[in-house]
Short mmCIF file of C-alpha atoms in Angstrom, two decimals:
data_model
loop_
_atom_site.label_atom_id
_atom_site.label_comp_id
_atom_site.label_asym_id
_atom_site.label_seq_id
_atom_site.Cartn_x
_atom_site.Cartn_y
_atom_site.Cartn_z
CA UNK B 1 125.83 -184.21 -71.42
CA UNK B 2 122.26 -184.28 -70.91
CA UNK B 3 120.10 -182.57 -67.94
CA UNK B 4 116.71 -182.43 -66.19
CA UNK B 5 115.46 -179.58 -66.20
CA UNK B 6 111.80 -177.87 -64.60
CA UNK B 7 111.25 -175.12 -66.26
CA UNK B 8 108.57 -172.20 -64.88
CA UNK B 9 106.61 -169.25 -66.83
CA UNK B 10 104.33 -166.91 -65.67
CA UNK B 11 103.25 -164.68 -68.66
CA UNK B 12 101.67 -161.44 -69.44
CA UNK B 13 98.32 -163.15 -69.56
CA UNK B 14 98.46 -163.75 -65.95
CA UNK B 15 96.61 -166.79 -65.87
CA UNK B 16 99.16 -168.90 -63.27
CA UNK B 17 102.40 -170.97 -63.36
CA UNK B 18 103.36 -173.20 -65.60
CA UNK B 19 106.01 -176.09 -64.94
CA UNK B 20 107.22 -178.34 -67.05
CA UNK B 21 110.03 -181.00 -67.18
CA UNK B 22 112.31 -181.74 -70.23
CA UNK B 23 115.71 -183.24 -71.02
CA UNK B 24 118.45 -181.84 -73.26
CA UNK B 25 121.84 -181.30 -74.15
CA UNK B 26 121.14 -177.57 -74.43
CA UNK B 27 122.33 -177.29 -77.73
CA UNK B 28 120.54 -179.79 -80.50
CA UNK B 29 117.66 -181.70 -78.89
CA UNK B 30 114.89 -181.09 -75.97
CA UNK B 31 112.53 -184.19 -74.96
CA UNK B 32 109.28 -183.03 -73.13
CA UNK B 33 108.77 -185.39 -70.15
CA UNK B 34 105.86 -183.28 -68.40
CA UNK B 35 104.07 -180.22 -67.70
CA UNK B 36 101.57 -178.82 -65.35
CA UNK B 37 99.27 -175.40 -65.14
CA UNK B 38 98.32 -174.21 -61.79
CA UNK B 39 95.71 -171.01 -62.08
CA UNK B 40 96.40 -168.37 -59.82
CA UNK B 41 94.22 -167.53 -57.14
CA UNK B 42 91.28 -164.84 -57.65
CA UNK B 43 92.74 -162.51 -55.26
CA UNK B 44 96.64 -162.77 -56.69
CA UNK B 45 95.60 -162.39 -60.08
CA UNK B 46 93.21 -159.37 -59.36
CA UNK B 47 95.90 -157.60 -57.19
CA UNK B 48 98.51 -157.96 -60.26
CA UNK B 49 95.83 -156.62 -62.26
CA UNK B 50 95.89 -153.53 -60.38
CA UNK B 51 99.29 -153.34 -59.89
CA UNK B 52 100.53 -153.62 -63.91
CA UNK B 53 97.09 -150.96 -64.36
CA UNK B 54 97.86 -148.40 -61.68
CA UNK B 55 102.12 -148.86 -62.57
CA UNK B 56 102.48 -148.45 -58.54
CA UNK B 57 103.89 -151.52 -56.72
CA UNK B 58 102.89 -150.69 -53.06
CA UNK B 59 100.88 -153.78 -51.99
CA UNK B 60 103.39 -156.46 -49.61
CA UNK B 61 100.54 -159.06 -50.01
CA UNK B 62 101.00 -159.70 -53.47
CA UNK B 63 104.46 -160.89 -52.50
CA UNK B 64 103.54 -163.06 -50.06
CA UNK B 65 100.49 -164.43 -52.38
CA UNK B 66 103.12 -165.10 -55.27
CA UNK B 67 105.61 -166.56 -53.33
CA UNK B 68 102.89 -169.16 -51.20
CA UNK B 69 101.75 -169.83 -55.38
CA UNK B 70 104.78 -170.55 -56.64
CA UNK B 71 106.36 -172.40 -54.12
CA UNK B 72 103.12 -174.57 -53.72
CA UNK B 73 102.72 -175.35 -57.85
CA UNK B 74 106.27 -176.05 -58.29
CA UNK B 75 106.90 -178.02 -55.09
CA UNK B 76 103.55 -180.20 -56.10
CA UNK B 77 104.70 -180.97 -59.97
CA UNK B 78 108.25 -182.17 -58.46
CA UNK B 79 106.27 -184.41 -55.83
CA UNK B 80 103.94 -185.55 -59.36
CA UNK B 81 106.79 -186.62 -61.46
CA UNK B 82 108.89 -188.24 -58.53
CA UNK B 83 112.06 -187.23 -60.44
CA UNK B 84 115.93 -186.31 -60.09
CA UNK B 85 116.03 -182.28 -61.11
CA UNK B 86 119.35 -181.25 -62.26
CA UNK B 87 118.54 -177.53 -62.90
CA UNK B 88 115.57 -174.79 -61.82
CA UNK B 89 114.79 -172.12 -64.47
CA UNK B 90 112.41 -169.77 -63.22
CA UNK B 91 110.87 -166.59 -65.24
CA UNK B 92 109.01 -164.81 -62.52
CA UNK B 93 105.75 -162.61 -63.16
CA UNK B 94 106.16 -159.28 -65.60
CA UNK B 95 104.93 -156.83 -64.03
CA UNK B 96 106.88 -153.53 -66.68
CA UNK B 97 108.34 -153.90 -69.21
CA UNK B 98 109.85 -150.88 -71.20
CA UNK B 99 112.87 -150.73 -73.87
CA UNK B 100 113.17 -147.21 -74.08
CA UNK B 101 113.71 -146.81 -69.92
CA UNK B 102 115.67 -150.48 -69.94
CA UNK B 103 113.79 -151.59 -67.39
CA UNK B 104 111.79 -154.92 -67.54
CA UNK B 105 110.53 -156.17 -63.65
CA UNK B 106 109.93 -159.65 -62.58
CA UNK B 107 108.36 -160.16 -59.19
CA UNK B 108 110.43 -163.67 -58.00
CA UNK B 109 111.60 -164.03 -54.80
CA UNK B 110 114.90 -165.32 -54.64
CA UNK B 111 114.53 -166.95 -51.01
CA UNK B 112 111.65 -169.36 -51.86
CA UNK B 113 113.02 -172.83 -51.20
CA UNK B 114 112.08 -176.07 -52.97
CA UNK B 115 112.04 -179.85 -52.52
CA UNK B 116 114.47 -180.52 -54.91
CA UNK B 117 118.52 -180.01 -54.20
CA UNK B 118 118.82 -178.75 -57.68
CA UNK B 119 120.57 -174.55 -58.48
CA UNK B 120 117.90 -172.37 -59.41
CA UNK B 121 118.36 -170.08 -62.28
CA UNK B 122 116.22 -167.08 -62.81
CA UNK B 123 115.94 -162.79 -63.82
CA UNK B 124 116.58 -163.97 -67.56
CA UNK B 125 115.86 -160.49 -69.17
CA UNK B 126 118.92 -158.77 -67.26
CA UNK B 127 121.88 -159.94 -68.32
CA UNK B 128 120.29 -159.08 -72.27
CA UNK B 129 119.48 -155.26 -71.51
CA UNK B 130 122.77 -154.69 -69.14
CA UNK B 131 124.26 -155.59 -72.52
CA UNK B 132 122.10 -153.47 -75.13
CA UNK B 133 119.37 -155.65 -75.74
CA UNK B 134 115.67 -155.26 -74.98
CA UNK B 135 114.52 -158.06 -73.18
CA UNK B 136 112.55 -159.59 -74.97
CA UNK B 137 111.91 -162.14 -76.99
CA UNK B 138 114.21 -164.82 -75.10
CA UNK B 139 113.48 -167.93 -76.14
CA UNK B 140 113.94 -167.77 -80.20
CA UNK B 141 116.70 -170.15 -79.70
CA UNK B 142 114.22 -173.39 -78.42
CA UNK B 143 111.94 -172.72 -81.62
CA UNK B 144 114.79 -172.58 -83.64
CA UNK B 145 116.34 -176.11 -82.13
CA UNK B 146 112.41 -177.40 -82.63
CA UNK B 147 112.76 -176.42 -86.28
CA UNK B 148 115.65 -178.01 -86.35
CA UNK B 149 114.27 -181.42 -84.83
CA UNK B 150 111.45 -181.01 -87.45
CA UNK B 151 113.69 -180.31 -90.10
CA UNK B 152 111.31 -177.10 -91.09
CA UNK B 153 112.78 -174.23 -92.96
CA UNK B 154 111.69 -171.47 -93.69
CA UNK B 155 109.29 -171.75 -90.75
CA UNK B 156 107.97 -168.90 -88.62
CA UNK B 157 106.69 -169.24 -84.66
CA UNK B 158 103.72 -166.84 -83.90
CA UNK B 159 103.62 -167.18 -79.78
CA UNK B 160 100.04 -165.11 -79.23
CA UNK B 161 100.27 -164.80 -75.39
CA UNK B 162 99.16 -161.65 -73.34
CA UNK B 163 102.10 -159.88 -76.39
CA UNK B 164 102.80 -161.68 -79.42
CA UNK B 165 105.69 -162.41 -80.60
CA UNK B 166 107.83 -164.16 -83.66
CA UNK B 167 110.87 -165.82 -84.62
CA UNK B 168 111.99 -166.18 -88.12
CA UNK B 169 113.84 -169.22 -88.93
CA UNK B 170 115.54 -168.99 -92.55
CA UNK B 171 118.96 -170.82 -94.10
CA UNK B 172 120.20 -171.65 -90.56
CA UNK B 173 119.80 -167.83 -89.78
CA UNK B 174 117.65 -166.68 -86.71
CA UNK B 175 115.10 -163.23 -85.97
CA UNK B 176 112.48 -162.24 -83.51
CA UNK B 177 111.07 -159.57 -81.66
CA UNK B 178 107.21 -158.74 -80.58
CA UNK B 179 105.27 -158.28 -83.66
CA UNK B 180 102.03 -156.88 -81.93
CA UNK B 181 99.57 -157.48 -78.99
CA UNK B 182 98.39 -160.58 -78.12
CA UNK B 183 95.88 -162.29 -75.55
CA UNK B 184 96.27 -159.04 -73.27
CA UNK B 185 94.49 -156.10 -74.85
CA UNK B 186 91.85 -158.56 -76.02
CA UNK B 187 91.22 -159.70 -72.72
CA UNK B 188 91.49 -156.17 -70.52
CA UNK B 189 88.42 -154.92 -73.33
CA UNK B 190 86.39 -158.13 -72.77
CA UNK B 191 86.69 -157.59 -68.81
CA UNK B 192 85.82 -153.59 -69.10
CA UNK B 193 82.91 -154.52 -71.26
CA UNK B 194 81.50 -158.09 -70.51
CA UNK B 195 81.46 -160.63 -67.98
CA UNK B 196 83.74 -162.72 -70.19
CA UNK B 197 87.39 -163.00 -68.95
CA UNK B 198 88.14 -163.87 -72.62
CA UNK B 199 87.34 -164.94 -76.02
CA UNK B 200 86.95 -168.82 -75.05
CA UNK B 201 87.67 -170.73 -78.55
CA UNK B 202 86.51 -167.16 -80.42
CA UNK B 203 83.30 -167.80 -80.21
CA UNK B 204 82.09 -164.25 -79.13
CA UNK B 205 84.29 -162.83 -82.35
CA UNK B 206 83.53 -164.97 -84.69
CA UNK B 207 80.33 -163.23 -86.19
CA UNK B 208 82.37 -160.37 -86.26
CA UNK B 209 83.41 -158.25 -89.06
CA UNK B 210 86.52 -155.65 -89.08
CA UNK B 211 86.21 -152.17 -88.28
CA UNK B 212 88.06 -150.40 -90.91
CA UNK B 213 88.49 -147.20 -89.07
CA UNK B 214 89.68 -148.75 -86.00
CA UNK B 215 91.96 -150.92 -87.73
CA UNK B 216 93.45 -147.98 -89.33
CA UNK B 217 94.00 -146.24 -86.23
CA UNK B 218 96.07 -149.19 -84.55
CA UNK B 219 97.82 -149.84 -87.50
CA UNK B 220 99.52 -146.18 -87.29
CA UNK B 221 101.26 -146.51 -84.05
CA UNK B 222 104.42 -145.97 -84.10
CA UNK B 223 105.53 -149.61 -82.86
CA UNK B 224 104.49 -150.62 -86.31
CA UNK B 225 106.64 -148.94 -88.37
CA UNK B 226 109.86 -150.44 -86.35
CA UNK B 227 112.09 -152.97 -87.32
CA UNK B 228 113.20 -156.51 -85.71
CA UNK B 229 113.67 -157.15 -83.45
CA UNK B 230 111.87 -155.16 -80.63
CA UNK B 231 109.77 -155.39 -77.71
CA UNK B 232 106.39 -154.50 -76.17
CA UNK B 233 104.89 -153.81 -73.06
CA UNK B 234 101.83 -155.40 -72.19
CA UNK B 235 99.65 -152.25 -72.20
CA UNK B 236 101.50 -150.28 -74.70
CA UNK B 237 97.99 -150.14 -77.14
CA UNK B 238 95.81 -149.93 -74.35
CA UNK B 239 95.66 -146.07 -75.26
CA UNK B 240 93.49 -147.55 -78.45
CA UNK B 241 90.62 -148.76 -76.12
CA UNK B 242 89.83 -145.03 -76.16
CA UNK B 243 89.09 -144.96 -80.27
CA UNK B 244 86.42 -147.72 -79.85
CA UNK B 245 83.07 -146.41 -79.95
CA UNK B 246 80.23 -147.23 -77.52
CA UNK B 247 78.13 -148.03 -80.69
CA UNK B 248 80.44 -150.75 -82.03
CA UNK B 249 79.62 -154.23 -81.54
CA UNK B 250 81.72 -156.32 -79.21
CA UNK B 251 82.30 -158.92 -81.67
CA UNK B 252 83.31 -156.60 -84.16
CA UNK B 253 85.84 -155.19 -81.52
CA UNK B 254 87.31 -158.37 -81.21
CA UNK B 255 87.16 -159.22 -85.09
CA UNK B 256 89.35 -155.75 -85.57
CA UNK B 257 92.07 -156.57 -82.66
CA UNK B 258 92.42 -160.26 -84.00
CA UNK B 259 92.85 -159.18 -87.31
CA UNK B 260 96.20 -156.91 -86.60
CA UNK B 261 98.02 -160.15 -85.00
CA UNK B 262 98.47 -162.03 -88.29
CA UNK B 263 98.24 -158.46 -90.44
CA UNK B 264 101.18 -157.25 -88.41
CA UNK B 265 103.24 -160.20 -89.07
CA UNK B 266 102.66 -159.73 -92.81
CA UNK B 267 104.06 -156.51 -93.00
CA UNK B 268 107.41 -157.69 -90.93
CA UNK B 269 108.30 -160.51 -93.62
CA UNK B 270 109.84 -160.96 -97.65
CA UNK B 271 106.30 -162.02 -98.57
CA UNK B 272 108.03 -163.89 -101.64
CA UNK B 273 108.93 -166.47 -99.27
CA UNK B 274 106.79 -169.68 -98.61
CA UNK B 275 106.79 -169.85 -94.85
CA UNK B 276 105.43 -171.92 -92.78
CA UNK B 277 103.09 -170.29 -90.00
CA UNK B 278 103.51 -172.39 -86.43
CA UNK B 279 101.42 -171.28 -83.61
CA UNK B 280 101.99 -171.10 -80.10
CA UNK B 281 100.33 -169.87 -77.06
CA UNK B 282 97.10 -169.03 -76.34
CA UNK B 283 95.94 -167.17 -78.70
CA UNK B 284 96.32 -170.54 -81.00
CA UNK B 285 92.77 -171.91 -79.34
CA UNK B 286 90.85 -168.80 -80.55
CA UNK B 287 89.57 -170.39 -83.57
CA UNK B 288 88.80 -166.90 -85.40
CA UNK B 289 92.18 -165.77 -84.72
CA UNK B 290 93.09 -169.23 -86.81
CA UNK B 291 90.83 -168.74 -89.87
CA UNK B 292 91.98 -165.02 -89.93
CA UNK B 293 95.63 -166.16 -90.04
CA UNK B 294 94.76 -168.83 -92.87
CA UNK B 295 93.09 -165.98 -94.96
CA UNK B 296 96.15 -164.01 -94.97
CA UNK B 297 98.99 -167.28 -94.75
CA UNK B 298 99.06 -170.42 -97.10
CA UNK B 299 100.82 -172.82 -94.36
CA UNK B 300 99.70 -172.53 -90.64
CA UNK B 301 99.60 -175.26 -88.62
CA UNK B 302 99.48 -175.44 -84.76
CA UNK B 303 102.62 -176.48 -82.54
CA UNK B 304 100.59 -179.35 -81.88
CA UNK B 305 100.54 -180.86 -84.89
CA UNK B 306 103.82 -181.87 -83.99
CA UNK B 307 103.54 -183.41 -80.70
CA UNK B 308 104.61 -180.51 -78.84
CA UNK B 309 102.22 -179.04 -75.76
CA UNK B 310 101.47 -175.44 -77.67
CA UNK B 311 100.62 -173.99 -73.76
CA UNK B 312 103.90 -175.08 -72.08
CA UNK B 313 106.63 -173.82 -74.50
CA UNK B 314 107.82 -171.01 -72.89
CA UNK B 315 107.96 -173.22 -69.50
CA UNK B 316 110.03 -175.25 -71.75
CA UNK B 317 112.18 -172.85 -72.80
CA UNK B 318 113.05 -171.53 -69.10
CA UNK B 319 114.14 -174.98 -68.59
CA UNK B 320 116.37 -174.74 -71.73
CA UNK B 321 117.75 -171.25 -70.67
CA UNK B 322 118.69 -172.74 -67.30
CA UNK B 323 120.39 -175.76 -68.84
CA UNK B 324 122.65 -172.98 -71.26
CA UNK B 325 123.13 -171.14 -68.02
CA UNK B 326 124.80 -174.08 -66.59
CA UNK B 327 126.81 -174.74 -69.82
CA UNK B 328 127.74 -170.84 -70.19
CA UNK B 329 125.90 -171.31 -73.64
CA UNK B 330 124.75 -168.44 -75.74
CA UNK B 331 121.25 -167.94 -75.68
CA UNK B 332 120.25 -164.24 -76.72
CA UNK B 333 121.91 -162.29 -80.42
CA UNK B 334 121.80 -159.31 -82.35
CA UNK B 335 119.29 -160.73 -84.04
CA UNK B 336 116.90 -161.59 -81.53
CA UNK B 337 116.88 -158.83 -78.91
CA UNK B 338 119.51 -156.23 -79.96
CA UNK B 339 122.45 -157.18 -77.71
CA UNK B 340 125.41 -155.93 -78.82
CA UNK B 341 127.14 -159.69 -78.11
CA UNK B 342 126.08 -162.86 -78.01
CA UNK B 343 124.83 -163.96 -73.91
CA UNK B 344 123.80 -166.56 -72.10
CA UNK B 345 121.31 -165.57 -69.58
CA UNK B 346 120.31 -165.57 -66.07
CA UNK B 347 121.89 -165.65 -62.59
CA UNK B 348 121.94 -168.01 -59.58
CA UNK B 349 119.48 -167.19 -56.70
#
């Protein structure tokens, strides 16, 4: 049996809401029917900001800011499409996120009605730590069912939102975890430093060159040297902004922080096997993060390439996680998160 999903993701980045629409079984195939980004206003995203910064959640505004946002975006893509919704799946915004305290916070608010008569699935992450796992990454099953639909193997996913983060698709077998920063760090620097709210198609890094002492530096921390699969909080390297210099150049900054995403990744993998590097996320338009990742990998092509919406696939992927919900369908493994059994996740509002 097939369903209609609307899937929702707000990520690290903290950009706005994503929606989008697909149809699946849950298991083998997912058709994208639509999707949607609706920005956050100036005043939300400043106030979460300040509230993932300071680690102190004492502002009752920013509730009432998220919940007018989300009900508004989602309520005006299910007006767009004009559609029958069989199933909600909604992420909500990260606001902590830490393995070793198993503790990852989602600001949703569970009372927010919508116009569409359709259960409404969200808090994905707890159901995977209340069973050993970290959290994070949960949605290595949709890339592996798109490598599947591609027929791609051995095929890596590099999703560079505000964390990065990779699955590893090999003989039928699946692993992931974070693999480094992402968008995040970049974009907290540029704001301290610039009037740029981010590297906008890596033009402002692209005359960079690495800074071998800083790259050292971030290279040693300790998140490095783990294993898959594992998680990161969104300002977990922040601490590194301290190392850079006030005599550095911001573009070699930037060069230096883009050049651990795909460096990081190298170190994770068998490096005798020919992968093939798929790109997700944000961090795909930043067109020196690209050329650094095809100086270091022979195959990388973007999730675009084939005819999938690189910005919306986590959105996606809520809506799959709802639809397994439904089913009572795994969705999170050893290998993915650290659970100590196979889950699905979620739980009815």
């Amino acid at each position: 049996m097939e369903y209609i999903a609307l899937g929702c993701m707000t990520g690290t980045s903290l950009d706005g809401i994503d929606c989008s629409l697909i149809k699946s079984n849950g298991t083998s195939k997912v058709t994208e029917i639509s999707n949607d980004f609706t920005p956050y206003s100036k005043r939300l995203q400043k106030k979460l900001i300040n509230i993932i910064k300071d680690q102190f959640l004492d502002d009752i505004e920013v509730f009432e800011l998220l919940n007018s946002e989300y009900q508004f975006a989602i309520n005006n893509f299910i007006s767009k499409n004009k559609i029958k919704v069989d199933v909600i799946g909604i992420h909500g915004q990260t606001i902590y996120h830490d393995t070793s305290l198993n503790l990852s916070i989602q600001l949703y608010d569970k009372k927010i009605k919508y116009n569409a008569n359709a259960p409404i699935i969200c808090n994905f992450r707890k159901n995977d730590i209340l069973n050993g796992g970290s959290g994070a990454p949960i949605i290595p099953i949709y890339h592996q069912i798109i490598a599947n639909q591609l027929k791609i193997e051995p095929v890596i996913f590099v999703n560079i939102g505000g964390v990065t983060n990779i699955t590893i698709i090999d003989e039928g077998q699946i692993k992931a975890g974070d693999s480094s920063f992402g968008n995040a760090l970049i974009n907290d620097f540029l704001i301290s430093k610039t009037n740029h709210e981010f590297d906008n198609n890596g033009n402002i890094s692209k005359s960079g060159k690495k800074i071998t002492n800083l790259f050292d530096i971030i290279q040693e921390d300790r998140f490095f040297k783990k294993e898959l699969p594992k998680s990161l909080d969104r300002n977990h390297f922040h601490y590194c902004l301290e190392e850079i210099k006030k005599d550095y150049l911001i573009e070699d900054i930037l060069y230096t922080l883009l050049s651990i995403i795909p460096n990081s990744i190298k170190k994770i993998i068998n490096n005798k096997k020919k992968y093939k590097i798929i790109l997700l996320g944000g961090g795909r338009k930043n067109l020196t993060l690209i050329k650094i990742f095809k100086e270091i990998f022979n195959n990388v092509n973007l999730i675009d390439d084939f005819n999938f919406d690189g910005d919306f696939i986590e959105s996606q992927g809520m809506g799959l996680l709802a639809i397994r919900y439904l089913k009572k369908i795994p969705s999170t493994y050893r290998t993915t998160t650290g659970v100590t059994k196979n889950i699905y996740l979620g739980e009815t509002t």
